[in-house]
Coordinates of C-alpha atoms in Angstrom, one line a residue:
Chain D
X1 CA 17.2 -0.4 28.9
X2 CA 18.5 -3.6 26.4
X3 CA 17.9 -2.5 22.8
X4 CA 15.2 -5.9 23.2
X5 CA 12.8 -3.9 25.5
X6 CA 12.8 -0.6 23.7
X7 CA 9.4 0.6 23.8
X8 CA 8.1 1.9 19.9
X9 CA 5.7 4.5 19.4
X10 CA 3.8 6.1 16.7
X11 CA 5.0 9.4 15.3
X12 CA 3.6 9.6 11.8
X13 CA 0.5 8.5 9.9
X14 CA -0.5 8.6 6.1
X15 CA -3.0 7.0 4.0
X16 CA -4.7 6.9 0.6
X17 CA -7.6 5.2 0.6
X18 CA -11.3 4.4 -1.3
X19 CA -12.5 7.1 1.1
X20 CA -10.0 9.8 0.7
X21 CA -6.5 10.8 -0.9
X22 CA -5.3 11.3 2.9
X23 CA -5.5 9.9 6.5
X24 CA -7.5 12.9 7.8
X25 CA -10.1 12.2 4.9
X26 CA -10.3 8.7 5.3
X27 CA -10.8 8.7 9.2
X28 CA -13.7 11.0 8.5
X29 CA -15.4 8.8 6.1
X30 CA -14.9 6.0 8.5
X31 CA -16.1 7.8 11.4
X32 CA -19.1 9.0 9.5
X33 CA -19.7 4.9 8.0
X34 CA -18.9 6.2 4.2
X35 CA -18.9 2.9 1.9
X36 CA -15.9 3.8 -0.8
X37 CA -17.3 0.9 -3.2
X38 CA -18.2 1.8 -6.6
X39 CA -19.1 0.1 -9.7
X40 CA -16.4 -0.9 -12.4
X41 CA -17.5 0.9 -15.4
X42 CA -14.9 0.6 -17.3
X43 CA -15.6 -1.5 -21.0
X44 CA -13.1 -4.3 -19.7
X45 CA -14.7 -5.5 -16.7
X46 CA -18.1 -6.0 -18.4
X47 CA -18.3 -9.3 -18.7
X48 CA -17.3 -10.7 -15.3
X49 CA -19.0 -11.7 -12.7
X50 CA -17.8 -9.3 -10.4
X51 CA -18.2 -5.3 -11.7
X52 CA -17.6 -3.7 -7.9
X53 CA -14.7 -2.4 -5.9
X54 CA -13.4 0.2 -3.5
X55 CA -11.2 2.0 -5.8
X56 CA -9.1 4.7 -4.6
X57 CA -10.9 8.4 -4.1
X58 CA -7.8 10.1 -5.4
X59 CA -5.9 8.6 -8.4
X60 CA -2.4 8.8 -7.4
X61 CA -0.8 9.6 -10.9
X62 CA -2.9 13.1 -10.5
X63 CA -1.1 13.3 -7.0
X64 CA 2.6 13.1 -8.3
X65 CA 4.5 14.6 -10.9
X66 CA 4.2 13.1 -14.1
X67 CA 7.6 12.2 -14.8
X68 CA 7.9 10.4 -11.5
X69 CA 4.1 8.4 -11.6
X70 CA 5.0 7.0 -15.0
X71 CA 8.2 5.5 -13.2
X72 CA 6.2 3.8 -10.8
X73 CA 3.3 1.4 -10.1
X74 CA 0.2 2.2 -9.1
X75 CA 0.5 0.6 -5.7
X76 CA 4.3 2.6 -5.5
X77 CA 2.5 5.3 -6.0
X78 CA -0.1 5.1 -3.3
X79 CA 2.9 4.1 -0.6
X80 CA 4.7 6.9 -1.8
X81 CA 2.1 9.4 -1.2
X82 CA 0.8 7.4 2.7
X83 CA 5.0 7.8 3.5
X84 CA 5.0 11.5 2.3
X85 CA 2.1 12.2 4.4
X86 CA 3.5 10.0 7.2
X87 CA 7.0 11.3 7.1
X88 CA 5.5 15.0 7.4
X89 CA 3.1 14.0 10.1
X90 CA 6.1 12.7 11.8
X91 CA 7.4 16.2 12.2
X92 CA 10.3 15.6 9.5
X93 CA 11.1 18.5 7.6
X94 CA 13.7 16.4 4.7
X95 CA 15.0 13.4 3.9
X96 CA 17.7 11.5 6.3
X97 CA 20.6 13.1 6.6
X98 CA 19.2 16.6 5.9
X99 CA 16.8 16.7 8.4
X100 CA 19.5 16.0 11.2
X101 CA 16.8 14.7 13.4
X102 CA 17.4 11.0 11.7
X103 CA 20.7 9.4 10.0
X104 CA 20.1 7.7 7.4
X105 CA 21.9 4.6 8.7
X106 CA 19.2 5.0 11.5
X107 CA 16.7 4.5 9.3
X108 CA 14.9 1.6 7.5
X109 CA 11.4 1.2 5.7
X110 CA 8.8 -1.9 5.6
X111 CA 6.6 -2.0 3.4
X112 CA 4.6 -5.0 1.9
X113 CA 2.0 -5.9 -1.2
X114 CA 0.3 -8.8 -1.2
X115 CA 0.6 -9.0 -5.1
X116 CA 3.1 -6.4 -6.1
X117 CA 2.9 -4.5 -9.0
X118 CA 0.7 -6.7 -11.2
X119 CA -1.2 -4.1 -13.8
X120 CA 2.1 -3.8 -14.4
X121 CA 2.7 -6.9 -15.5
X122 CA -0.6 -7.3 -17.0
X123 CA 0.0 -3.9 -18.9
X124 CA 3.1 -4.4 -20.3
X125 CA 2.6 -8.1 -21.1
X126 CA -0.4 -6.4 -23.9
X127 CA 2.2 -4.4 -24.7
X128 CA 4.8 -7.1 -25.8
X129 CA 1.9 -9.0 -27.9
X130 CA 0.6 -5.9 -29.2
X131 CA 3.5 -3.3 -30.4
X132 CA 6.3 -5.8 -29.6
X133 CA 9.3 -6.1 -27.7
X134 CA 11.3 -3.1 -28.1
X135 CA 8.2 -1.5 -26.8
X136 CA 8.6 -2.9 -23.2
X137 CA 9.1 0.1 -21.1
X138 CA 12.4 -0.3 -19.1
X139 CA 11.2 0.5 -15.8
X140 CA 9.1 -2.8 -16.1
X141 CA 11.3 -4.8 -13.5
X142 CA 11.6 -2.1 -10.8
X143 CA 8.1 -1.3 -11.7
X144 CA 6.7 -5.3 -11.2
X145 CA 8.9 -6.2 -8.4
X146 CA 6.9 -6.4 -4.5
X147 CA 9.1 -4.5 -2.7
X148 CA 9.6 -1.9 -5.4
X149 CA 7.2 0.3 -2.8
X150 CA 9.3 0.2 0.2
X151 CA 12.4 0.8 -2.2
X152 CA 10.7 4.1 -3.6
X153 CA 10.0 4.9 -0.1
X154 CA 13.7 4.4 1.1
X155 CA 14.8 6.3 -1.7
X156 CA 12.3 9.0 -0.5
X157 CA 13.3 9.5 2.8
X158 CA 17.3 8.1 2.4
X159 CA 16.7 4.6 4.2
X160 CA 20.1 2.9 5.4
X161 CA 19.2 1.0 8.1
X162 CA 17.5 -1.7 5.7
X163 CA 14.6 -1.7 3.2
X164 CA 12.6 -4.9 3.5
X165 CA 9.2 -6.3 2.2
X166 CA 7.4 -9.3 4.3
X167 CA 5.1 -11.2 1.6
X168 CA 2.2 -12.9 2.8
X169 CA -1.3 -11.9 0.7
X170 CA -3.8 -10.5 2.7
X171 CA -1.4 -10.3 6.3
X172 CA 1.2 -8.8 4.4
X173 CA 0.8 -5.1 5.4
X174 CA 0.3 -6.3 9.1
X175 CA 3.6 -8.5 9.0
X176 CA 5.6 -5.5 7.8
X177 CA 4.2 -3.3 10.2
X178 CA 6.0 -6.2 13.1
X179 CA 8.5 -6.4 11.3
X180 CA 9.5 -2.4 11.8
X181 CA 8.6 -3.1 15.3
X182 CA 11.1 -5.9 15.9
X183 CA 14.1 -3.7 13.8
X184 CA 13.6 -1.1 16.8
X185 CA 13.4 -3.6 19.3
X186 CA 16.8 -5.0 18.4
X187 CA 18.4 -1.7 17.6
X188 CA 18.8 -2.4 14.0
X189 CA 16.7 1.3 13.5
X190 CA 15.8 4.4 15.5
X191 CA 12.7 5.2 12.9
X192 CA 11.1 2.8 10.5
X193 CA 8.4 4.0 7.8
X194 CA 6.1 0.8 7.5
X195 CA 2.7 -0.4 6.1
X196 CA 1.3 -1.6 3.7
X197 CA -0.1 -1.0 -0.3
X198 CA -2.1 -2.6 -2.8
X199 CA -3.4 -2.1 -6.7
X200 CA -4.7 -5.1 -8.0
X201 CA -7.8 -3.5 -9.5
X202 CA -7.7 -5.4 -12.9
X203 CA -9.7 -7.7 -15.0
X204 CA -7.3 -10.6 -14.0
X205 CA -7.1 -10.4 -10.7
X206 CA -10.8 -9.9 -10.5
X207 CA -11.7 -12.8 -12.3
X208 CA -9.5 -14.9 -10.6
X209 CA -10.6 -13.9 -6.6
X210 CA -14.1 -14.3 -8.2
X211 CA -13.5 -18.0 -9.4
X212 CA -12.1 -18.7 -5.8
X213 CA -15.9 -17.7 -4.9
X214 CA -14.2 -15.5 -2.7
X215 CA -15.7 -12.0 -3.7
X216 CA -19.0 -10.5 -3.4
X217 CA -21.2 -10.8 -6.8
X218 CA -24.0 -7.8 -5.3
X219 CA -23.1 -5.7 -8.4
X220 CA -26.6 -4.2 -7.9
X221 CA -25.8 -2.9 -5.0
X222 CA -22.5 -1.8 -4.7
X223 CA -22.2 0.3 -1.6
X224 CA -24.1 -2.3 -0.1
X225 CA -21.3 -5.2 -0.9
X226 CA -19.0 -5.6 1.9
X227 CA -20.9 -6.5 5.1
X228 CA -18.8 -8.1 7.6
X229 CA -21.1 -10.2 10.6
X230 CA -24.3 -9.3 8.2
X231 CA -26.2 -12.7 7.9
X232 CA -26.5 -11.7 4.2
X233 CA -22.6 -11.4 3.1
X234 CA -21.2 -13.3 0.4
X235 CA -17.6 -12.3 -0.4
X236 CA -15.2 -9.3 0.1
X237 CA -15.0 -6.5 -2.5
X238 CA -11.3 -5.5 -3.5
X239 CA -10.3 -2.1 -2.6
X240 CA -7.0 0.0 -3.1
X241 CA -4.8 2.4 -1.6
X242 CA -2.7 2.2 1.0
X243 CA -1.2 3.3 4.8
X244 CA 1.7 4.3 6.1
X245 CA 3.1 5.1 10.0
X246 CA 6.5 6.0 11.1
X247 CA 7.2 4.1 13.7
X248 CA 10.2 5.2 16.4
X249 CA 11.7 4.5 19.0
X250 CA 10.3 6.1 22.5
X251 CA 13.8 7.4 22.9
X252 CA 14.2 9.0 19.9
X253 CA 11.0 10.6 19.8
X254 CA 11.4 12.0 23.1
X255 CA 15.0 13.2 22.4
X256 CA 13.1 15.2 19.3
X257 CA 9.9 16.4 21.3
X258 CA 8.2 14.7 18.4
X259 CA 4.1 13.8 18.9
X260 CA 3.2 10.5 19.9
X261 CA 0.0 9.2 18.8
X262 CA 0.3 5.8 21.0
X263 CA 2.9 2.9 22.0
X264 CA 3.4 -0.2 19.2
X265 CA 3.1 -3.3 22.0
X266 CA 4.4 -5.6 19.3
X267 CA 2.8 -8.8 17.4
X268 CA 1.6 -12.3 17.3
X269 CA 2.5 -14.6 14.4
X270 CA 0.9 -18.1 13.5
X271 CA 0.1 -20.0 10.8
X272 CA -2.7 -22.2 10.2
X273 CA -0.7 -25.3 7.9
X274 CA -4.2 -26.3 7.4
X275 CA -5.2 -25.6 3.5
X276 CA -3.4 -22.8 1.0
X277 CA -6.9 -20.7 0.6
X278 CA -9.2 -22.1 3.4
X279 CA -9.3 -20.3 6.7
X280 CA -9.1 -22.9 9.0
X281 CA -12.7 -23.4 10.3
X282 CA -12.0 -23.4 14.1
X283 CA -9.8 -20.3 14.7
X284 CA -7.3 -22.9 15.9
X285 CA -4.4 -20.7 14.1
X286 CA -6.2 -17.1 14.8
X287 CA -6.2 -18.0 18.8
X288 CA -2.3 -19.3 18.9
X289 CA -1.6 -15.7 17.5
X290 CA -3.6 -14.0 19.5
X291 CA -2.6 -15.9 22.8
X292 CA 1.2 -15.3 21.4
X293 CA 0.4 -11.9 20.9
X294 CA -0.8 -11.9 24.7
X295 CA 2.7 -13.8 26.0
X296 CA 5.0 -11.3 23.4
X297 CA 3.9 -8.1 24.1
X298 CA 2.5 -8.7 27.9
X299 CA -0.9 -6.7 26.9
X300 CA -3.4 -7.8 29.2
X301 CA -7.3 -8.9 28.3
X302 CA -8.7 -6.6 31.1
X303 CA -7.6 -3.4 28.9
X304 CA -7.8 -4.5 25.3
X305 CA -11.4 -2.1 24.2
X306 CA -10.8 -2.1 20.3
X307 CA -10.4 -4.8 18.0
X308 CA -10.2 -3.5 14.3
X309 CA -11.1 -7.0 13.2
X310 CA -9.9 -9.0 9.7
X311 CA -13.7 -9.6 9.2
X312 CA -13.6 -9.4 5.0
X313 CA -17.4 -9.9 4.6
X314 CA -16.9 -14.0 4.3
X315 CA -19.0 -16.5 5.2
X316 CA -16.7 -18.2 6.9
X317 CA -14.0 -16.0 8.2
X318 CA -15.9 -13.6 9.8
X319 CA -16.9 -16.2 12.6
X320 CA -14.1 -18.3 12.7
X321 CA -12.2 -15.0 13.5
X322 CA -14.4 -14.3 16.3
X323 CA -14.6 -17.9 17.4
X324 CA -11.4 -17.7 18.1
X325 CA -11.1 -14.5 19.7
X326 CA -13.9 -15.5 22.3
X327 CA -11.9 -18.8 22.9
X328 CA -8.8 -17.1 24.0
X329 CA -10.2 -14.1 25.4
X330 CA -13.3 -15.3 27.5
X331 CA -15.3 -12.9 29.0
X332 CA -12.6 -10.2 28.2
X333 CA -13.5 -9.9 24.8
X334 CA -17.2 -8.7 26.0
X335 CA -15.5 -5.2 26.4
X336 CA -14.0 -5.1 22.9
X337 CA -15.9 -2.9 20.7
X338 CA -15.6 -4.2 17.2
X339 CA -15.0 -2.1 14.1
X340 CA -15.1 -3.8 10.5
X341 CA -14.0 -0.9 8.8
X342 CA -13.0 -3.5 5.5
X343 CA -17.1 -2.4 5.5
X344 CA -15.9 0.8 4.3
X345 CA -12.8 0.5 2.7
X346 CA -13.3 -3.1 0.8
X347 CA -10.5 -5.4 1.3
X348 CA -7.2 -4.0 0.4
X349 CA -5.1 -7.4 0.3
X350 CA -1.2 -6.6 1.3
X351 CA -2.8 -3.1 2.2
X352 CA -5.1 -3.8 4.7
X353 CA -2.7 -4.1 7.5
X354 CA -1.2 -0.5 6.4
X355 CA -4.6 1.4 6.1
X356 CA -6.2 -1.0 9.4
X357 CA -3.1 0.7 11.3
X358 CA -3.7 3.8 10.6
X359 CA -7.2 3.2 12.2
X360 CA -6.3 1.4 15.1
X361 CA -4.0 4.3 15.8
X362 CA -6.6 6.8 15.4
X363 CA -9.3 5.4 17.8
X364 CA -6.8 4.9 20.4
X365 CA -5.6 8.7 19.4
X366 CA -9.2 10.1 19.0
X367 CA -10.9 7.1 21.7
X368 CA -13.5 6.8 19.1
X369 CA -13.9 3.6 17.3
X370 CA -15.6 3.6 14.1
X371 CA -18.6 1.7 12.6
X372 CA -19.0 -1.8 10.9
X373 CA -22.0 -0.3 8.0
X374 CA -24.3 -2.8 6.1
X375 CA -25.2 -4.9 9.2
X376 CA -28.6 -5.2 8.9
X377 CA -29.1 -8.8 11.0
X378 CA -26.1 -9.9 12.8
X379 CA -25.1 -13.0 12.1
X380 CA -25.6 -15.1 15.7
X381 CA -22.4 -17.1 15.2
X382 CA -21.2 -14.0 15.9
X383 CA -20.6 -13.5 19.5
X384 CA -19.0 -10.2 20.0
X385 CA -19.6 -6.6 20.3
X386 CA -19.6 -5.4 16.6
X387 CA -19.9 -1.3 16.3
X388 CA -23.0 -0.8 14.3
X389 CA -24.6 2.4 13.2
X390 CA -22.4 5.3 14.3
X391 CA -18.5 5.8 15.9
X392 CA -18.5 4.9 19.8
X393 CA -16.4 6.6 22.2
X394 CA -13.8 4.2 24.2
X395 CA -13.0 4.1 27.3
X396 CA -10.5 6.8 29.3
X397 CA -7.2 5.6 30.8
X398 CA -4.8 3.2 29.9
X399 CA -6.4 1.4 26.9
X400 CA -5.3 -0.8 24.5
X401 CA -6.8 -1.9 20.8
X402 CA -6.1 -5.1 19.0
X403 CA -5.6 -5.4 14.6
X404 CA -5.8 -8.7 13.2
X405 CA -5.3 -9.4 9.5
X406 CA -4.9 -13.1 8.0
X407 CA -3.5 -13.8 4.6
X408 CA -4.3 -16.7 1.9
X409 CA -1.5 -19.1 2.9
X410 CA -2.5 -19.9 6.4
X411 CA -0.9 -16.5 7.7
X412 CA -2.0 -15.0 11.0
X413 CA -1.0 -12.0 12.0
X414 CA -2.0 -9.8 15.6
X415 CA -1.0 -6.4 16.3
X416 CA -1.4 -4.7 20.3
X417 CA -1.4 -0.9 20.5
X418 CA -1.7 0.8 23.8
X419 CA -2.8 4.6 24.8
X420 CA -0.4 7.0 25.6
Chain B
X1 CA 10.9 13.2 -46.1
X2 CA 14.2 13.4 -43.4
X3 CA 13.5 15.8 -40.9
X4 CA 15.4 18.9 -40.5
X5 CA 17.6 19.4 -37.8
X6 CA 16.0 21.7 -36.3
X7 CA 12.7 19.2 -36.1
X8 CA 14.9 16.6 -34.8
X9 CA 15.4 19.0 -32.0
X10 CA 12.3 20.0 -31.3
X11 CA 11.2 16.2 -31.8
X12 CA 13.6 14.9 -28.7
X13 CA 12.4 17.9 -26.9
X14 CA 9.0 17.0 -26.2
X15 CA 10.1 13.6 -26.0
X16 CA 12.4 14.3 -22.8
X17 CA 10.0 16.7 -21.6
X18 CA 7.4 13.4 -22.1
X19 CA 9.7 11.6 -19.9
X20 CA 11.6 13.4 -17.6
X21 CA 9.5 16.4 -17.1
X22 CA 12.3 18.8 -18.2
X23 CA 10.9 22.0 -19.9
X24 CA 11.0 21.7 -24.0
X25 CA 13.6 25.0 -23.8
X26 CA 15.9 23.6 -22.2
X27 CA 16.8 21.1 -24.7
X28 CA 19.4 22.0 -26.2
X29 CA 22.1 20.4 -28.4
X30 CA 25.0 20.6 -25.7
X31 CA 22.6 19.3 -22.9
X32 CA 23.9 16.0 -21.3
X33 CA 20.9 13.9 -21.2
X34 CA 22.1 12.1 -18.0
X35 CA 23.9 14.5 -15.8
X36 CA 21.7 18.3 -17.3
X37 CA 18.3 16.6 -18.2
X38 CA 17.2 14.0 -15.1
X39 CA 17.9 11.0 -18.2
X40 CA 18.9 8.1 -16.3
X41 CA 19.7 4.9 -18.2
X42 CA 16.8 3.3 -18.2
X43 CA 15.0 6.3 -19.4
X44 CA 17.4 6.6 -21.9
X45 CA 16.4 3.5 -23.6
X46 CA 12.4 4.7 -23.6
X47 CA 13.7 8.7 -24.9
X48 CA 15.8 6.4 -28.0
X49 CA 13.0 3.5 -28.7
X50 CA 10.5 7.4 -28.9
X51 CA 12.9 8.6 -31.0
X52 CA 13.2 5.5 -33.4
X53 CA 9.1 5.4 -34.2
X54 CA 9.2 9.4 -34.3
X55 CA 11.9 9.5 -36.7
X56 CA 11.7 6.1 -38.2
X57 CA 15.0 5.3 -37.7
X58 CA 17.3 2.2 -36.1
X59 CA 18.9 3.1 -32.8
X60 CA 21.2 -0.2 -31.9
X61 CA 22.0 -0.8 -28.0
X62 CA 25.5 -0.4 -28.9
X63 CA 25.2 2.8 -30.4
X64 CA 22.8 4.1 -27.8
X65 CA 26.3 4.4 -25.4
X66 CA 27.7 6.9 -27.6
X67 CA 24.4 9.5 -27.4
X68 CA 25.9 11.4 -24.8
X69 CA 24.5 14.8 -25.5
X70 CA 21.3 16.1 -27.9
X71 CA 23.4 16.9 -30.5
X72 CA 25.1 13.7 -30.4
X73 CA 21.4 12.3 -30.8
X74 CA 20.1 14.8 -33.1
X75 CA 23.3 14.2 -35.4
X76 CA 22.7 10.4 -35.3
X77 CA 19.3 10.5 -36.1
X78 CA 20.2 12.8 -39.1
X79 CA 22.3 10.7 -40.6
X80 CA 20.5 7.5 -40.0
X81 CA 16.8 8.2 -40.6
X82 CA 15.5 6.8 -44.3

């Protein structure tokens, strides 16, 4: 077999999310349709418009040693702990190099923010006009930079192969998680640790995604916010966390008897050139991804049964999403049974692709897909088979599930897994 | 007042232990801050700028090279602090 056709699997999974400080944790809460939004209590976010979000159910600086957490950013923190999990899920027992399963050189890591490490930023910017110059913590550089995450993680597990970070908002996590797939493909890695991480729970942030009237404003209601295909949605909430997978080779996995949770079928890319915020109304860019995602990776219609969808809880991207979906997949996508898990989680930006994986992976795994909550009336644009109420068991056999995540910026982004 | 010596000590203990997690015993004056005490060099600069508001004292980048060791520190501080 050319190093171009090597098939990838899944070997690893790890997550941190609004619904649990693991991935076991956070598939249950999404199996049993948990919402992990919450309000912002905190003094500083009083007088914005927006006093909701998802934040994370374990705060990672009580996860890792203190010396280490004060060296990183929150959202290097949350990919360190999803790649601890992930590596150990994996069945590694060390780093590369001592675990002689994996050279180091064999190795590489992917994984993307959408904003990088921004509170840092923020934070240490009150520092300089508050206590001065000399009080700017050294560590702010390697702390602010995007891919300071995957770097901590390649430092983690002894990454040679290459340590990379694909930036593109919101498909960010999604692009990295191709990207891994495509450095196994072409023989550049045996084993790539990929996904994606967010922390942009601030003041700033917030008040900025709120002036884009891109958020949800039901701070009454906070578990109620994020309601993908529900007539009544009006914004995404901002979540945190994020998710890891190793990713491998089917050689290598084999040659290590390691547990395969399913195949990787690869990606589709587009981009919509059509406004820098907007989705483009007609799914025109959504459906070129998806029907490249259909030529790329040879999946067929007849056996996609999953779609973990982008669906944020927007007015408009929610349909246009599905619009195009329908358009490409015809009658095919009447079999797809449709999780908005972002429902659950909120939307975690540059994460969302790393903790959407992680699902996808699961209900292909566990052949259960897992609710969309909060849809009361479904929106009738909305032509599709959305999950509502509780988890659904998929189909036996071959199957395969779909994960789509678009970014501000016009980015579209498809992933394919398949059952093993 | 100056601090004593033996406060200086005890001072850049709990400051490295702060920092680099290291236990406050095993700070001692012929510790190596880089290679026995997990100090790398840009923890360095937050254990000296911790030291300078503990111990009100001036701790110029070019001087910082030379703090090789605790007591190298503890001896600077000593003779530098108002």
């Amino acid at each position: 077999m050319s190093p171009t056709n090597r098939t990838v699997v899944v070997t690893g999974i790890g997550a941190t999310t609004p619904l649990g400080g693991d991935s076991a944790s956070t598939w249950e809460g999404l199996l049993a349709g948990r919402s992990g939004v919450k309000p912002l209590e905190s003094e500083r976010f009083a007088e914005l418009p927006v006093r909701i979000a998802a934040l994370a159910a374990v705060d990672p600086a009580d996860v890792l040693p203190r010396p280490l957490a004060r060296k990183l950013d929150r959202s290097a923190q949350f990919a360190l702990i999803a790649a601890r999990e992930a590596w150990a899920d994996a069945g590694y027992k060390a780093k590369a190099g001592e675990d002689e399963n994996i050279a180091p050189e064999r190795l590489g890591t992917v994984i993307a923010s959408g904003i990088g490490g921004v509170t840092t930023l923020l934070d240490q910017y009150d520092v300089l006009k508050e206590k001065g110059a000399r009080r700017v913590s050294p560590h702010t550089v390697p702390m602010l930079m995007p891919n300071g995450p995957s770097a901590n993680v390649g430092l983690e597990v002894n990454a040679q192969a290459g340590v990379h970070t694909p930036v593109s908002a919101c498909a960010s996590g999604a692009e990295a998680i191709g990207y891994a797939v495509e450095m196994i493909r072409t023989g550049r890695a045996d084993v790539v640790v990929a996904g994606g991480t967010e922390a942009a729970i601030h003041p700033l942030p917030v008040a900025a995604f709120a002036n884009m009237m891109a958020m949800s404003k039901n701070n009454d209601e906070p578990t109620k916010a994020s309601r993908p295909y529900d007539k009544g949605r009006d914004g995404f909430v901002l979540g945190e966390g994020a998710g890891v997978v190793v990713l491998e080779s089917a050689e290598h996995a084999e040659a290590r008897g390691a547990r395969v949770y399913c195949e990787v079928l690869g990606q589709g890319l587009s981009a919509d050139s059509h406004h820098i915020a907007q989705p483009e109304p007609t799914g025109r860019g959504v459906a070129a991804a998806m029907r490249n995602l259909l030529d790329n990776t040879g999946v067929k219609p007849s056996e996609i049964v999953h779609l973990n969808a982008h669906a944020t809880s927007t007015p408009q991207g929610d349909v246009a999403e599905i619009k195009a979906l329908r358009r490409v997949l015809g009658e095919d996508l009447d079999h797809v049974a449709v999780s908005g898990t972002k429902s659950m989680t909120g939307h975690l930006l540059g994460g969302a692709g790393g903790i959407e994986t992680v699902a996808t992976v699961l209900a292909l795994h566990h052949r259960l897909a897992p609710p969309t909550i909060n849809l009361d009336e479904l929106d009738e644009e909305v032509d599709a088979d959305v999950v509502r109420g509780e988890a659904r068991a998929l189909p036996e056999g071959t199957i395969s599930a779909i994960n789509n995540s678009f970014g501000f910026g016009g980015h579209n982004v498809v992933l394919a897994f398949r059952s093993v | 007042m100056a601090a004593t010596q033996e406060e200086i000590v005890n001072g850049l203990a709990e400051i490295v232990n702060e920092i680099a997690g290291i236990p406050v015993e095993d700070v001692q004056l012929d510790k190596s801050f880089t290679d026995d005490l997990d100090v790398d060099s840009l923890s360095m600069v937050e254990v000296v700028v911790a030291a300078e508001e503990r111990f009100d004292v001036k701790i110029p980048d070019d001087d910082v090279k030379n703090l090789k060791t605790v007591g190298d520190a503890a001896d600077y501080i000593a003779k530098h602090q108002v």
